[in-house]
PDB file of C-alpha atoms in Angstrom:
ATOM      1  CA  MET I   1      34.630 -13.810  -3.660  1.00 85.00           C
ATOM      2  CA  ALA I   2      32.405 -13.011  -0.675  1.00 90.00           C
ATOM      3  CA  TRP I   3      29.333 -13.671  -2.793  1.00 91.00           C
ATOM      4  CA  ILE I   4      30.670 -17.042  -3.922  1.00 94.00           C
ATOM      5  CA  ALA I   5      31.356 -17.961  -0.332  1.00 94.00           C
ATOM      6  CA  LEU I   6      27.847 -16.905   0.608  1.00 93.00           C
ATOM      7  CA  VAL I   7      26.183 -19.073  -2.043  1.00 94.00           C
ATOM      8  CA  ILE I   8      28.323 -22.065  -1.073  1.00 95.00           C
ATOM      9  CA  ALA I   9      27.427 -21.389   2.565  1.00 95.00           C
ATOM     10  CA  GLY I  10      23.696 -21.512   1.691  1.00 93.00           C
ATOM     11  CA  CYS I  11      24.144 -24.776  -0.213  1.00 94.00           C
ATOM     12  CA  SER I  12      26.151 -26.377   2.613  1.00 95.00           C
ATOM     13  CA  GLU I  13      23.239 -25.504   4.897  1.00 93.00           C
ATOM     14  CA  VAL I  14      20.979 -27.616   2.712  1.00 94.00           C
ATOM     15  CA  PHE I  15      23.480 -30.501   2.947  1.00 95.00           C
ATOM     16  CA  GLY I  16      23.385 -30.018   6.718  1.00 93.00           C
ATOM     17  CA  VAL I  17      19.633 -30.463   6.627  1.00 92.00           C
ATOM     18  CA  ILE I  18      19.991 -33.615   4.463  1.00 92.00           C
ATOM     19  CA  GLY I  19      22.419 -34.952   7.079  1.00 93.00           C
ATOM     20  CA  MET I  20      19.892 -34.080   9.806  1.00 90.00           C
ATOM     21  CA  LYS I  21      17.211 -36.014   7.969  1.00 89.00           C
ATOM     22  CA  GLY I  22      19.641 -38.908   7.611  1.00 91.00           C
ATOM     23  CA  VAL I  23      20.326 -38.977  11.351  1.00 89.00           C
ATOM     24  CA  THR I  24      16.574 -39.080  12.105  1.00 86.00           C
ATOM     25  CA  THR I  25      16.028 -41.950   9.646  1.00 85.00           C
ATOM     26  CA  GLY I  26      18.813 -44.048  11.206  1.00 83.00           C
ATOM     27  CA  LYS I  27      21.667 -43.482   8.777  1.00 83.00           C
ATOM     28  CA  GLY I  28      23.999 -43.301  11.793  1.00 85.00           C
ATOM     29  CA  TRP I  29      27.366 -41.596  12.166  1.00 90.00           C
ATOM     30  CA  LYS I  30      27.903 -40.882   8.447  1.00 92.00           C
ATOM     31  CA  ALA I  31      24.797 -38.690   8.392  1.00 92.00           C
ATOM     32  CA  LEU I  32      25.875 -37.079  11.665  1.00 91.00           C
ATOM     33  CA  MET I  33      29.302 -36.313  10.163  1.00 93.00           C
ATOM     34  CA  LEU I  34      27.631 -34.836   7.027  1.00 94.00           C
ATOM     35  CA  MET I  35      25.396 -32.688   9.198  1.00 92.00           C
ATOM     36  CA  VAL I  36      28.123 -31.387  11.539  1.00 93.00           C
ATOM     37  CA  LEU I  37      30.677 -30.764   8.749  1.00 96.00           C
ATOM     38  CA  SER I  38      28.113 -29.035   6.532  1.00 96.00           C
ATOM     39  CA  PHE I  39      26.966 -26.711   9.296  1.00 93.00           C
ATOM     40  CA  VAL I  40      30.533 -25.887  10.337  1.00 93.00           C
ATOM     41  CA  ILE I  41      31.460 -25.087   6.687  1.00 96.00           C
ATOM     42  CA  SER I  42      28.242 -23.128   6.288  1.00 94.00           C
ATOM     43  CA  PHE I  43      28.721 -20.999   9.434  1.00 90.00           C
ATOM     44  CA  SER I  44      32.409 -20.376   8.668  1.00 92.00           C
ATOM     45  CA  LEU I  45      31.724 -19.223   5.100  1.00 94.00           C
ATOM     46  CA  LEU I  46      28.822 -17.062   6.324  1.00 91.00           C
ATOM     47  CA  SER I  47      31.010 -15.274   8.817  1.00 88.00           C
ATOM     48  CA  TYR I  48      33.716 -14.901   6.137  1.00 91.00           C
ATOM     49  CA  ALA I  49      31.168 -13.312   3.739  1.00 91.00           C
ATOM     50  CA  MET I  50      29.892 -11.000   6.500  1.00 88.00           C
ATOM     51  CA  LYS I  51      33.352  -9.428   6.790  1.00 88.00           C
ATOM     52  CA  SER I  52      32.979  -7.718   3.391  1.00 91.00           C
ATOM     53  CA  LEU I  53      29.199  -7.706   2.802  1.00 87.00           C
ATOM     54  CA  PRO I  54      26.519  -6.071   4.974  1.00 84.00           C
ATOM     55  CA  MET I  55      25.403  -8.416   7.733  1.00 80.00           C
ATOM     56  CA  GLY I  56      21.659  -8.127   6.964  1.00 80.00           C
ATOM     57  CA  THR I  57      22.182  -8.877   3.256  1.00 84.00           C
ATOM     58  CA  SER I  58      24.508 -11.865   3.978  1.00 86.00           C
ATOM     59  CA  TYR I  59      22.118 -13.375   6.486  1.00 85.00           C
ATOM     60  CA  ALA I  60      19.100 -12.883   4.192  1.00 84.00           C
ATOM     61  CA  VAL I  61      20.749 -14.626   1.228  1.00 88.00           C
ATOM     62  CA  TRP I  62      22.119 -17.426   3.416  1.00 90.00           C
ATOM     63  CA  THR I  63      18.846 -18.205   5.214  1.00 88.00           C
ATOM     64  CA  GLY I  64      16.879 -17.753   1.950  1.00 88.00           C
ATOM     65  CA  ILE I  65      18.930 -20.409   0.157  1.00 91.00           C
ATOM     66  CA  GLY I  66      18.798 -22.662   3.219  1.00 90.00           C
ATOM     67  CA  THR I  67      15.010 -22.461   3.757  1.00 90.00           C
ATOM     68  CA  VAL I  68      13.970 -22.656   0.104  1.00 90.00           C
ATOM     69  CA  GLY I  69      16.557 -25.407  -0.509  1.00 91.00           C
ATOM     70  CA  SER I  70      15.423 -27.553   2.432  1.00 91.00           C
ATOM     71  CA  THR I  71      11.785 -27.151   1.460  1.00 89.00           C
ATOM     72  CA  ILE I  72      12.487 -28.233  -2.162  1.00 90.00           C
ATOM     73  CA  THR I  73      14.728 -31.074  -0.963  1.00 91.00           C
ATOM     74  CA  GLY I  74      12.000 -32.261   1.418  1.00 89.00           C
ATOM     75  CA  MET I  75       9.387 -32.183  -1.346  1.00 88.00           C
ATOM     76  CA  PHE I  76      11.391 -33.887  -4.071  1.00 89.00           C
ATOM     77  CA  LEU I  77      13.761 -36.155  -2.147  1.00 88.00           C
ATOM     78  CA  TYR I  78      11.524 -37.190   0.745  1.00 86.00           C
ATOM     79  CA  GLY I  79       8.076 -36.824  -0.838  1.00 84.00           C
ATOM     80  CA  GLU I  80       6.837 -34.188   1.665  1.00 84.00           C
ATOM     81  CA  GLN I  81       3.540 -32.546   0.768  1.00 82.00           C
ATOM     82  CA  LYS I  82       3.581 -29.947  -2.017  1.00 84.00           C
ATOM     83  CA  SER I  83       0.417 -28.056  -0.990  1.00 87.00           C
ATOM     84  CA  VAL I  84       0.002 -24.389  -1.949  1.00 90.00           C
ATOM     85  CA  LEU I  85      -0.806 -23.450   1.668  1.00 90.00           C
ATOM     86  CA  ARG I  86       2.364 -25.050   2.962  1.00 89.00           C
ATOM     87  CA  VAL I  87       4.506 -23.154   0.405  1.00 90.00           C
ATOM     88  CA  LEU I  88       2.634 -19.954   1.244  1.00 91.00           C
ATOM     89  CA  PHE I  89       3.284 -20.234   5.000  1.00 92.00           C
ATOM     90  CA  ILE I  90       6.967 -21.104   4.468  1.00 91.00           C
ATOM     91  CA  ALA I  91       7.209 -18.036   2.141  1.00 91.00           C
ATOM     92  CA  MET I  92       5.638 -15.904   4.911  1.00 90.00           C
ATOM     93  CA  ILE I  93       8.190 -17.078   7.471  1.00 91.00           C
ATOM     94  CA  LEU I  94      11.024 -16.512   4.977  1.00 90.00           C
ATOM     95  CA  ALA I  95       9.734 -13.011   4.012  1.00 90.00           C
ATOM     96  CA  ALA I  96       9.483 -12.020   7.705  1.00 90.00           C
ATOM     97  CA  ALA I  97      12.969 -13.349   8.483  1.00 87.00           C
ATOM     98  CA  LEU I  98      14.416 -11.547   5.488  1.00 87.00           C
ATOM     99  CA  GLY I  99      12.648  -8.309   6.379  1.00 88.00           C
ATOM    100  CA  LEU I 100      13.878  -8.452   9.992  1.00 86.00           C
ATOM    101  CA  LYS I 101      17.476  -8.973   8.959  1.00 82.00           C
ATOM    102  CA  LEU I 102      17.384  -6.298   6.266  1.00 83.00           C
ATOM    103  CA  ILE I 103      15.974  -3.523   8.513  1.00 82.00           C
ATOM    104  CA  SER I 104      18.057  -4.460  11.603  1.00 70.00           C
TER     105      SER I 104
ATOM    106  CA  MET B   1      -0.098 -29.654  20.239  1.00 60.00           C
ATOM    107  CA  ASN B   2       1.967 -32.784  19.740  1.00 82.00           C
ATOM    108  CA  ARG B   3       5.407 -33.318  21.228  1.00 89.00           C
ATOM    109  CA  SER B   4       7.355 -32.777  17.973  1.00 91.00           C
ATOM    110  CA  TRP B   5       6.066 -29.173  17.715  1.00 91.00           C
ATOM    111  CA  ILE B   6       7.048 -28.516  21.321  1.00 94.00           C
ATOM    112  CA  TYR B   7      10.572 -29.726  20.411  1.00 94.00           C
ATOM    113  CA  VAL B   8      10.656 -27.258  17.459  1.00 93.00           C
ATOM    114  CA  PHE B   9       9.527 -24.336  19.651  1.00 92.00           C
ATOM    115  CA  ILE B  10      11.983 -25.111  22.494  1.00 94.00           C
ATOM    116  CA  GLY B  11      14.749 -25.687  19.887  1.00 94.00           C
ATOM    117  CA  GLY B  12      13.955 -22.271  18.311  1.00 92.00           C
ATOM    118  CA  LEU B  13      14.040 -20.571  21.769  1.00 92.00           C
ATOM    119  CA  ILE B  14      17.419 -22.176  22.595  1.00 93.00           C
ATOM    120  CA  GLU B  15      18.668 -21.057  19.203  1.00 90.00           C
ATOM    121  CA  VAL B  16      18.177 -17.453  20.362  1.00 90.00           C
ATOM    122  CA  VAL B  17      20.559 -18.169  23.292  1.00 91.00           C
ATOM    123  CA  TRP B  18      23.420 -19.331  21.024  1.00 89.00           C
ATOM    124  CA  VAL B  19      22.853 -16.721  18.337  1.00 85.00           C
ATOM    125  CA  SER B  20      23.040 -14.041  21.082  1.00 86.00           C
ATOM    126  CA  GLY B  21      26.061 -15.923  22.508  1.00 88.00           C
ATOM    127  CA  LEU B  22      27.892 -15.796  19.157  1.00 83.00           C
ATOM    128  CA  LYS B  23      27.416 -12.054  19.146  1.00 81.00           C
ATOM    129  CA  HIS B  24      27.862 -11.107  22.805  1.00 83.00           C
ATOM    130  CA  ALA B  25      29.826 -13.900  24.570  1.00 85.00           C
ATOM    131  CA  ASP B  26      33.050 -12.558  26.096  1.00 89.00           C
ATOM    132  CA  SER B  27      33.999 -15.103  28.756  1.00 91.00           C
ATOM    133  CA  ALA B  28      34.829 -18.832  28.825  1.00 92.00           C
ATOM    134  CA  LEU B  29      31.605 -19.558  30.740  1.00 93.00           C
ATOM    135  CA  ALA B  30      29.508 -17.602  28.178  1.00 92.00           C
ATOM    136  CA  TRP B  31      31.166 -19.588  25.339  1.00 92.00           C
ATOM    137  CA  ILE B  32      30.463 -22.920  27.103  1.00 94.00           C
ATOM    138  CA  VAL B  33      26.783 -21.965  27.463  1.00 94.00           C
ATOM    139  CA  THR B  34      26.739 -20.933  23.789  1.00 92.00           C
ATOM    140  CA  VAL B  35      28.124 -24.292  22.573  1.00 93.00           C
ATOM    141  CA  LEU B  36      25.825 -26.303  24.921  1.00 95.00           C
ATOM    142  CA  ALA B  37      22.826 -24.285  23.671  1.00 95.00           C
ATOM    143  CA  MET B  38      23.874 -25.025  20.066  1.00 92.00           C
ATOM    144  CA  ILE B  39      24.058 -28.804  20.732  1.00 92.00           C
ATOM    145  CA  ALA B  40      20.706 -28.765  22.650  1.00 96.00           C
ATOM    146  CA  SER B  41      18.847 -26.864  19.919  1.00 94.00           C
ATOM    147  CA  PHE B  42      20.128 -29.093  17.138  1.00 91.00           C
ATOM    148  CA  TYR B  43      19.278 -32.188  19.178  1.00 92.00           C
ATOM    149  CA  LEU B  44      15.698 -30.979  19.674  1.00 94.00           C
ATOM    150  CA  ILE B  45      15.115 -30.078  16.004  1.00 91.00           C
ATOM    151  CA  MET B  46      16.515 -33.438  14.943  1.00 90.00           C
ATOM    152  CA  LYS B  47      13.986 -35.120  17.251  1.00 91.00           C
ATOM    153  CA  ALA B  48      11.265 -32.995  15.667  1.00 92.00           C
ATOM    154  CA  ALA B  49      12.453 -33.729  12.153  1.00 89.00           C
ATOM    155  CA  SER B  50      11.982 -37.454  12.688  1.00 88.00           C
ATOM    156  CA  ARG B  51       8.206 -36.870  12.877  1.00 88.00           C
ATOM    157  CA  LEU B  52       7.568 -33.597  10.975  1.00 90.00           C
ATOM    158  CA  PRO B  53       8.606 -32.638   7.384  1.00 89.00           C
ATOM    159  CA  VAL B  54      12.236 -31.502   7.431  1.00 88.00           C
ATOM    160  CA  GLY B  55      11.461 -28.420   5.302  1.00 87.00           C
ATOM    161  CA  THR B  56       8.823 -27.300   7.811  1.00 89.00           C
ATOM    162  CA  VAL B  57      11.027 -27.916  10.825  1.00 91.00           C
ATOM    163  CA  TYR B  58      13.917 -25.971   9.304  1.00 90.00           C
ATOM    164  CA  ALA B  59      11.763 -23.003   8.229  1.00 90.00           C
ATOM    165  CA  VAL B  60      10.136 -22.721  11.666  1.00 91.00           C
ATOM    166  CA  PHE B  61      13.475 -23.200  13.468  1.00 91.00           C
ATOM    167  CA  THR B  62      15.318 -20.478  11.556  1.00 89.00           C
ATOM    168  CA  GLY B  63      12.299 -18.217  11.599  1.00 90.00           C
ATOM    169  CA  LEU B  64      11.815 -18.477  15.364  1.00 91.00           C
ATOM    170  CA  GLY B  65      15.534 -17.980  15.856  1.00 88.00           C
ATOM    171  CA  THR B  66      15.521 -14.785  13.783  1.00 87.00           C
ATOM    172  CA  GLY B  67      12.340 -13.350  15.372  1.00 89.00           C
ATOM    173  CA  GLY B  68      13.370 -14.404  18.850  1.00 89.00           C
ATOM    174  CA  THR B  69      16.809 -12.819  18.435  1.00 86.00           C
ATOM    175  CA  VAL B  70      15.201  -9.521  17.372  1.00 87.00           C
ATOM    176  CA  VAL B  71      12.856  -9.629  20.382  1.00 88.00           C
ATOM    177  CA  GLY B  72      15.800 -10.532  22.667  1.00 86.00           C
ATOM    178  CA  GLU B  73      17.856  -7.638  21.304  1.00 85.00           C
ATOM    179  CA  MET B  74      14.976  -5.264  22.034  1.00 86.00           C
ATOM    180  CA  LEU B  75      14.285  -6.612  25.549  1.00 88.00           C
ATOM    181  CA  LEU B  76      17.795  -7.402  26.778  1.00 86.00           C
ATOM    182  CA  PHE B  77      20.369  -5.529  24.743  1.00 83.00           C
ATOM    183  CA  GLY B  78      18.648  -2.169  24.416  1.00 84.00           C
ATOM    184  CA  GLU B  79      17.845  -2.190  20.676  1.00 84.00           C
ATOM    185  CA  PRO B  80      15.161   0.465  19.954  1.00 85.00           C
ATOM    186  CA  PHE B  81      11.548  -0.726  19.599  1.00 85.00           C
ATOM    187  CA  GLN B  82      10.232  -0.477  15.985  1.00 86.00           C
ATOM    188  CA  TRP B  83       6.744  -1.026  14.674  1.00 88.00           C
ATOM    189  CA  SER B  84       8.139  -2.403  11.407  1.00 89.00           C
ATOM    190  CA  LYS B  85      10.010  -5.148  13.378  1.00 88.00           C
ATOM    191  CA  THR B  86       6.944  -5.942  15.455  1.00 89.00           C
ATOM    192  CA  LEU B  87       4.774  -6.304  12.317  1.00 90.00           C
ATOM    193  CA  LEU B  88       7.308  -8.631  10.698  1.00 91.00           C
ATOM    194  CA  ILE B  89       7.386 -10.780  13.864  1.00 90.00           C
ATOM    195  CA  ALA B  90       3.636 -10.953  13.726  1.00 91.00           C
ATOM    196  CA  LEU B  91       3.857 -12.080  10.048  1.00 91.00           C
ATOM    197  CA  LEU B  92       6.460 -14.657  11.052  1.00 90.00           C
ATOM    198  CA  LEU B  93       4.312 -16.076  13.825  1.00 90.00           C
ATOM    199  CA  ALA B  94       1.274 -16.151  11.527  1.00 90.00           C
ATOM    200  CA  GLY B  95       3.321 -18.210   9.075  1.00 90.00           C
ATOM    201  CA  VAL B  96       4.444 -20.616  11.860  1.00 89.00           C
ATOM    202  CA  VAL B  97       0.899 -21.104  13.183  1.00 88.00           C
ATOM    203  CA  GLY B  98      -0.429 -21.588   9.674  1.00 88.00           C
ATOM    204  CA  LEU B  99       2.276 -24.127   8.830  1.00 87.00           C
ATOM    205  CA  LYS B 100       1.538 -25.970  12.061  1.00 86.00           C
ATOM    206  CA  LEU B 101      -2.208 -26.116  11.277  1.00 85.00           C
ATOM    207  CA  VAL B 102      -1.780 -27.385   7.722  1.00 85.00           C
ATOM    208  CA  THR B 103       0.879 -29.949   8.784  1.00 80.00           C
ATOM    209  CA  ASP B 104      -1.252 -31.335  11.627  1.00 73.00           C
ATOM    210  CA  ARG B 105      -4.352 -31.480   9.415  1.00 71.00           C
ATOM    211  CA  ASP B 106      -2.543 -33.453   6.727  1.00 65.00           C
ATOM    212  CA  ALA B 107      -1.005 -35.782   9.327  1.00 64.00           C
ATOM    213  CA  GLN B 108      -4.483 -36.534  10.683  1.00 58.00           C
ATOM    214  CA  GLU B 109      -5.806 -37.223   7.237  1.00 54.00           C
ATOM    215  CA  GLY B 110      -2.934 -39.663   6.813  1.00 49.00           C
ATOM    216  CA  SER B 111      -1.824 -38.135   3.537  1.00 43.00           C
ATOM    217  CA  GLY B 112       1.821 -38.069   4.625  1.00 44.00           C
ATOM    218  CA  ALA B 113       3.430 -35.736   7.118  1.00 41.00           C
TER     219      ALA B 113
END
């Protein structure tokens, strides 16, 4: 159950980012609602998952789904650049964040 | 450095405040600061996301928040210093700088930011 909550939390984070993009492109209060609700759901489910899973693991999975999901969304939904270097640098940031949370 | 990147960096720094707040806040004032910091950091990264690719902004924002929180824990909350953590933070910063360089270069070439 905690794992299911964690995966849904990661996916809601991506919806939060889609809402964020909507706000910046003038989609108004609906996008703002999507963003706020998604992040609230995401944080709540993350903290629920952390009660039964190790904190480092939960955070790593959550932020991994969020970062990879937003990058893919950006590339395929909003036509952001798909360069190898860009993917490499995002992977570096993700690897470092995962490592930090797993050893902490 | 253009203004949008400054917003991402300040937003990431303020994220450290509310992440620490979620963990350590124990008074009404501390919780108010935590919530205000949350609003301020989201406001700044939204401003940044209107100019920069949203995937880039989000990766840098969460990365800086994570790295900054680890540094903050070591400096302020007495977590032990570890070389492995320091190396990972260096890797993280290298990723951020690299991402900034490729994003700015592509923006200048006009091939979409």
